[in-house]
Short mmCIF file of C-alpha atoms and ligand atoms in Angstrom, two decimals:
data_model
loop_
_atom_site.label_atom_id
_atom_site.label_comp_id
_atom_site.label_asym_id
_atom_site.label_seq_id
_atom_site.Cartn_x
_atom_site.Cartn_y
_atom_site.Cartn_z
CA MET A 16 112.91 99.38 71.15
CA LEU A 17 112.38 102.13 74.34
CA ASN A 18 110.39 105.31 73.09
CA GLU A 19 111.04 108.70 74.65
CA ALA A 20 109.28 108.39 77.45
CA ASP A 21 110.08 104.96 78.34
CA ILE A 22 113.94 105.88 78.04
CA GLY A 23 112.91 108.70 80.87
CA LYS A 24 111.11 106.19 83.00
CA LYS A 25 113.94 103.53 82.58
CA ALA A 26 116.40 106.37 83.68
CA VAL A 27 114.41 107.93 86.68
CA GLY A 28 113.72 104.28 87.68
CA GLU A 29 117.40 103.25 88.05
CA GLU A 30 118.35 106.52 89.80
CA ALA A 31 115.91 105.99 92.08
CA ALA A 32 116.71 102.67 93.56
CA LYS A 33 119.97 104.46 94.30
CA TYR A 34 117.92 105.95 97.17
CA VAL A 35 117.49 102.69 99.02
CA LYS A 36 120.21 102.04 101.46
CA SER A 37 120.78 98.29 103.44
CA GLY A 38 118.21 98.00 106.13
CA MET A 39 115.52 99.69 104.20
CA LYS A 40 111.74 98.98 104.56
CA ILE A 41 110.47 100.27 100.88
CA GLY A 42 107.01 101.15 99.61
CA LEU A 43 107.15 99.44 95.78
CA GLY A 44 104.53 101.95 93.92
CA SER A 45 103.00 100.53 90.77
CA GLY A 46 103.00 101.30 87.07
CA SER A 47 105.69 101.15 84.05
CA THR A 48 107.75 103.75 85.85
CA VAL A 49 108.26 101.49 88.98
CA TYR A 50 109.19 98.27 87.04
CA TRP A 51 112.26 99.57 86.19
CA MET A 52 113.28 100.62 89.90
CA VAL A 53 111.95 97.26 90.92
CA LYS A 54 114.15 95.48 88.51
CA LYS A 55 117.44 97.54 89.41
CA LEU A 56 116.64 97.10 92.95
CA GLY A 57 116.67 92.93 92.18
CA GLU A 58 120.39 93.54 91.06
CA LEU A 59 121.63 95.73 93.88
CA VAL A 60 119.97 92.91 96.08
CA GLN A 61 121.65 90.38 94.27
CA GLN A 62 125.23 92.44 94.95
CA GLY A 63 124.05 91.94 98.53
CA LEU A 64 122.03 94.80 99.51
CA ASP A 65 119.61 94.26 102.69
CA VAL A 66 116.06 95.38 102.02
CA GLU A 67 112.27 94.55 102.18
CA GLY A 68 109.11 96.46 100.36
CA ILE A 69 105.75 96.16 100.47
CA PRO A 70 104.31 96.23 97.22
CA SER A 71 101.06 98.39 96.39
CA SER A 72 99.58 96.22 93.60
CA ASN A 73 99.63 92.41 92.78
CA GLN A 74 101.67 93.09 89.66
CA THR A 75 104.24 94.92 91.80
CA ALA A 76 104.70 91.96 94.07
CA ASP A 77 104.33 89.45 90.87
CA TRP A 78 107.64 91.82 89.50
CA ALA A 79 109.34 91.87 92.93
CA ARG A 80 109.40 88.00 93.37
CA GLU A 81 110.74 88.17 89.81
CA PHE A 82 113.59 90.45 90.28
CA GLY A 83 114.11 88.66 93.67
CA VAL A 84 112.97 91.46 95.69
CA PRO A 85 112.26 90.48 99.36
CA LEU A 86 108.51 91.34 100.35
CA THR A 87 107.21 91.90 104.04
CA ASN A 88 104.11 93.78 105.11
CA PHE A 89 102.18 96.06 107.21
CA SER A 90 101.69 93.07 109.71
CA LYS A 91 105.43 93.15 110.66
CA VAL A 92 106.45 96.68 109.57
CA ASP A 93 104.89 100.00 111.28
CA GLN A 94 107.13 102.43 109.33
CA LEU A 95 108.28 102.54 105.85
CA ASP A 96 111.60 104.41 105.44
CA LEU A 97 111.14 105.21 101.94
CA THR A 98 108.10 104.84 99.42
CA ILE A 99 109.42 105.18 95.58
CA ASP A 100 106.27 105.53 93.42
CA GLY A 101 104.95 107.15 89.70
CA ALA A 102 102.44 109.42 88.96
CA ASP A 103 100.07 110.31 86.16
CA GLU A 104 100.82 114.12 86.65
CA VAL A 105 102.42 116.56 88.84
CA ASP A 106 101.96 120.18 89.28
CA GLU A 107 104.55 123.06 90.17
CA ASN A 108 103.54 122.12 93.92
CA LEU A 109 104.36 118.78 93.52
CA GLN A 110 100.91 117.97 94.01
CA LEU A 111 99.91 114.65 92.39
CA ILE A 112 97.49 112.64 90.44
CA LYS A 113 97.72 109.05 90.65
CA GLY A 114 95.57 106.02 90.04
CA GLY A 115 95.99 105.22 86.15
CA GLY A 116 96.63 101.72 87.08
CA GLY A 117 93.92 101.50 89.52
CA ALA A 118 96.39 100.88 92.47
CA LEU A 119 95.60 104.57 94.10
CA PHE A 120 94.51 102.98 97.54
CA ARG A 121 97.31 100.87 98.20
CA GLU A 122 99.56 103.49 97.12
CA LYS A 123 98.15 105.91 99.41
CA VAL A 124 98.64 103.78 102.19
CA ILE A 125 102.71 103.06 101.64
CA ALA A 126 103.15 106.90 100.94
CA MET A 127 101.25 107.55 104.07
CA ALA A 128 103.37 104.91 105.83
CA ALA A 129 106.40 106.25 104.66
CA LYS A 130 108.94 109.01 106.46
CA GLU A 131 109.73 110.38 102.79
CA LEU A 132 107.96 109.82 99.24
CA ILE A 133 109.66 109.80 96.06
CA ILE A 134 107.99 110.43 93.17
CA ILE A 135 109.38 108.94 89.43
CA VAL A 136 108.30 109.91 86.27
CA ASP A 137 109.08 110.96 82.54
CA LYS A 138 109.09 114.83 81.81
CA SER A 139 105.49 114.52 80.10
CA LYS A 140 104.25 114.03 83.56
CA LEU A 141 104.48 117.54 84.65
CA VAL A 142 101.95 120.21 84.51
CA LYS A 143 101.20 123.76 85.51
CA HIS A 144 97.56 122.61 86.93
CA LEU A 145 96.35 118.85 87.60
CA GLY A 146 93.66 117.41 85.83
CA GLU A 147 94.08 117.15 82.33
CA PHE A 148 94.57 113.40 83.10
CA PRO A 149 91.00 112.19 84.50
CA LEU A 150 91.41 111.85 88.49
CA SER A 151 91.08 108.26 89.43
CA VAL A 152 88.66 107.84 92.47
CA GLU A 153 87.96 104.39 93.86
CA VAL A 154 84.15 103.69 94.43
CA LEU A 155 82.82 100.71 96.62
CA PRO A 156 80.74 98.50 94.14
CA PHE A 157 77.70 98.64 96.35
CA GLY A 158 75.71 101.66 95.16
CA TRP A 159 78.44 102.87 92.72
CA GLU A 160 75.87 104.55 90.57
CA VAL A 161 74.49 106.64 93.31
CA THR A 162 77.96 107.65 94.55
CA GLU A 163 78.68 108.14 90.69
CA LYS A 164 75.97 110.89 90.64
CA LYS A 165 77.06 112.58 93.87
CA ILE A 166 80.38 113.14 92.09
CA ALA A 167 79.10 114.40 89.36
CA LEU A 168 77.35 116.98 91.17
CA LEU A 169 81.25 118.07 92.10
CA GLY A 170 81.61 119.33 88.86
CA CYS A 171 82.68 116.17 86.31
CA GLN A 172 81.49 113.54 84.09
CA PRO A 173 82.66 110.20 85.62
CA THR A 174 83.18 107.32 83.46
CA LEU A 175 83.49 103.70 85.06
CA ARG A 176 86.62 102.04 84.39
CA LYS A 177 86.65 99.14 82.07
CA LYS A 178 89.30 96.69 80.86
CA ASP A 179 88.51 94.48 77.69
CA GLN A 180 84.51 95.74 77.85
CA GLU A 181 84.43 94.22 81.71
CA ILE A 182 84.16 96.40 84.57
CA PHE A 183 87.75 97.17 86.10
CA VAL A 184 87.88 95.85 89.45
CA SER A 185 90.85 97.36 91.81
CA ASP A 186 93.50 94.77 93.83
CA ASN A 187 90.89 95.55 96.63
CA GLY A 188 87.65 94.27 94.90
CA ASN A 189 87.07 98.02 94.39
CA TYR A 190 85.46 99.99 91.16
CA ILE A 191 87.50 102.83 89.69
CA LEU A 192 85.36 106.18 88.37
CA ASP A 193 87.90 108.54 85.88
CA CYS A 194 86.58 111.77 86.47
CA ALA A 195 87.31 114.53 84.06
CA PHE A 196 87.08 117.55 86.32
CA GLY A 197 89.46 120.01 83.86
CA GLU A 198 91.64 121.88 85.78
CA ILE A 199 91.69 121.36 89.47
CA MET A 200 92.86 124.81 91.48
CA ASP A 201 92.57 123.44 94.80
CA PRO A 202 93.42 119.79 94.78
CA LYS A 203 93.09 119.63 98.59
CA LYS A 204 89.63 120.67 98.59
CA LEU A 205 88.60 118.65 96.25
CA HIS A 206 89.90 115.81 97.76
CA GLU A 207 88.27 116.61 100.88
CA GLN A 208 85.02 117.14 99.06
CA LEU A 209 85.26 113.56 97.62
CA LYS A 210 86.14 111.97 100.55
CA LEU A 211 82.91 113.22 102.05
CA ILE A 212 80.83 111.33 99.68
CA VAL A 213 79.45 107.67 101.26
CA GLY A 214 80.55 104.83 98.73
CA VAL A 215 83.86 106.85 97.67
CA VAL A 216 86.94 104.83 99.12
CA GLU A 217 90.24 107.22 97.97
CA THR A 218 90.92 109.42 95.60
CA GLY A 219 93.80 109.80 93.01
CA LEU A 220 94.93 113.24 94.67
CA PHE A 221 98.15 112.96 96.89
CA VAL A 222 98.36 116.54 98.47
CA ASP A 223 101.44 117.65 100.26
CA MET A 224 102.64 113.93 100.02
CA ALA A 225 105.71 114.28 97.44
CA ASN A 226 109.28 114.93 99.26
CA GLU A 227 111.22 114.79 96.06
CA VAL A 228 110.02 114.20 92.08
CA ILE A 229 112.85 112.82 90.02
CA VAL A 230 112.05 113.89 86.39
CA GLY A 231 113.44 112.11 83.21
CA ASN A 232 114.05 113.80 80.22
CA GLY A 233 115.51 110.98 78.11
CA ASN A 234 118.46 110.15 79.50
CA GLU A 235 118.74 113.53 81.63
CA ILE A 236 117.66 113.58 85.31
CA GLU A 237 116.23 116.46 87.12
CA VAL A 238 115.77 116.48 90.92
CA ILE A 239 112.90 118.97 92.43
CA SER A 240 112.56 118.98 95.98
CA GLN A 241 110.06 120.57 98.07
O1 LIG B 326 99.33 105.50 89.82
C1 LIG B 326 99.85 104.86 89.49
C2 LIG B 326 99.03 103.38 89.33
O2 LIG B 326 97.78 103.41 89.82
C3 LIG B 326 101.12 104.96 88.64
O3 LIG B 326 102.19 104.98 89.07
C4 LIG B 326 101.21 105.87 87.29
O4 LIG B 326 99.70 105.37 86.76
C5 LIG B 326 102.14 106.08 86.36
O5 LIG B 326 102.35 104.87 86.05
P1 LIG B 326 103.19 104.84 84.62
O6 LIG B 326 104.87 104.64 85.77
O7 LIG B 326 103.38 103.22 84.18
O8 LIG B 326 103.44 106.01 83.91
#
């Protein structure tokens, strides 16, 4: 049985697949909302849609293989036509926090490489200001303790992400610090400050990147554009 949020995720995931046209190279995001998009894409491929995707996580790659979505990589593709991804928070200016699943680095690469970025969320992800969801920051394992202290000086309490009592390791072999900054009034500035810290690989702030956000409220869908 799907709960209210899951119904919204399924609705927007399936809706987003309609934006994919034959011949396109697609960036495939990560997370439970993207799952529905990849599943739908698999059905469309069965019906003759000619598309290739670059996955942003090992999990998404597994789903693509399961549902029959052909995969490619950046040695063969310079630019993606479209990237479709989820988010943890979306503010009124379509700025995003991503990285709840720890795939933020590859998600940012496929977002940057695409002509268009469509974000798919259920309505619980819409916020006035970013920051209630702790910001994910991917850091190199070497000296992560020092990196953590530098990040804390920017005004948060970072927590090293763990899974099943073990340190969570990203698909890139790095660690994730979940940084509770509270309300983030200037996402661009915070992102830039974080990126200046040696050891920070990438932040989950996606600033001025989303072109369109598809929001699911149960089965009702709303599209918000820049
Ligand atoms: O950024 C992400 C993973 O790194 C996801 O897109 C984000 O966490 C949303 O996930 P879900 O669709 O499961 O709510």
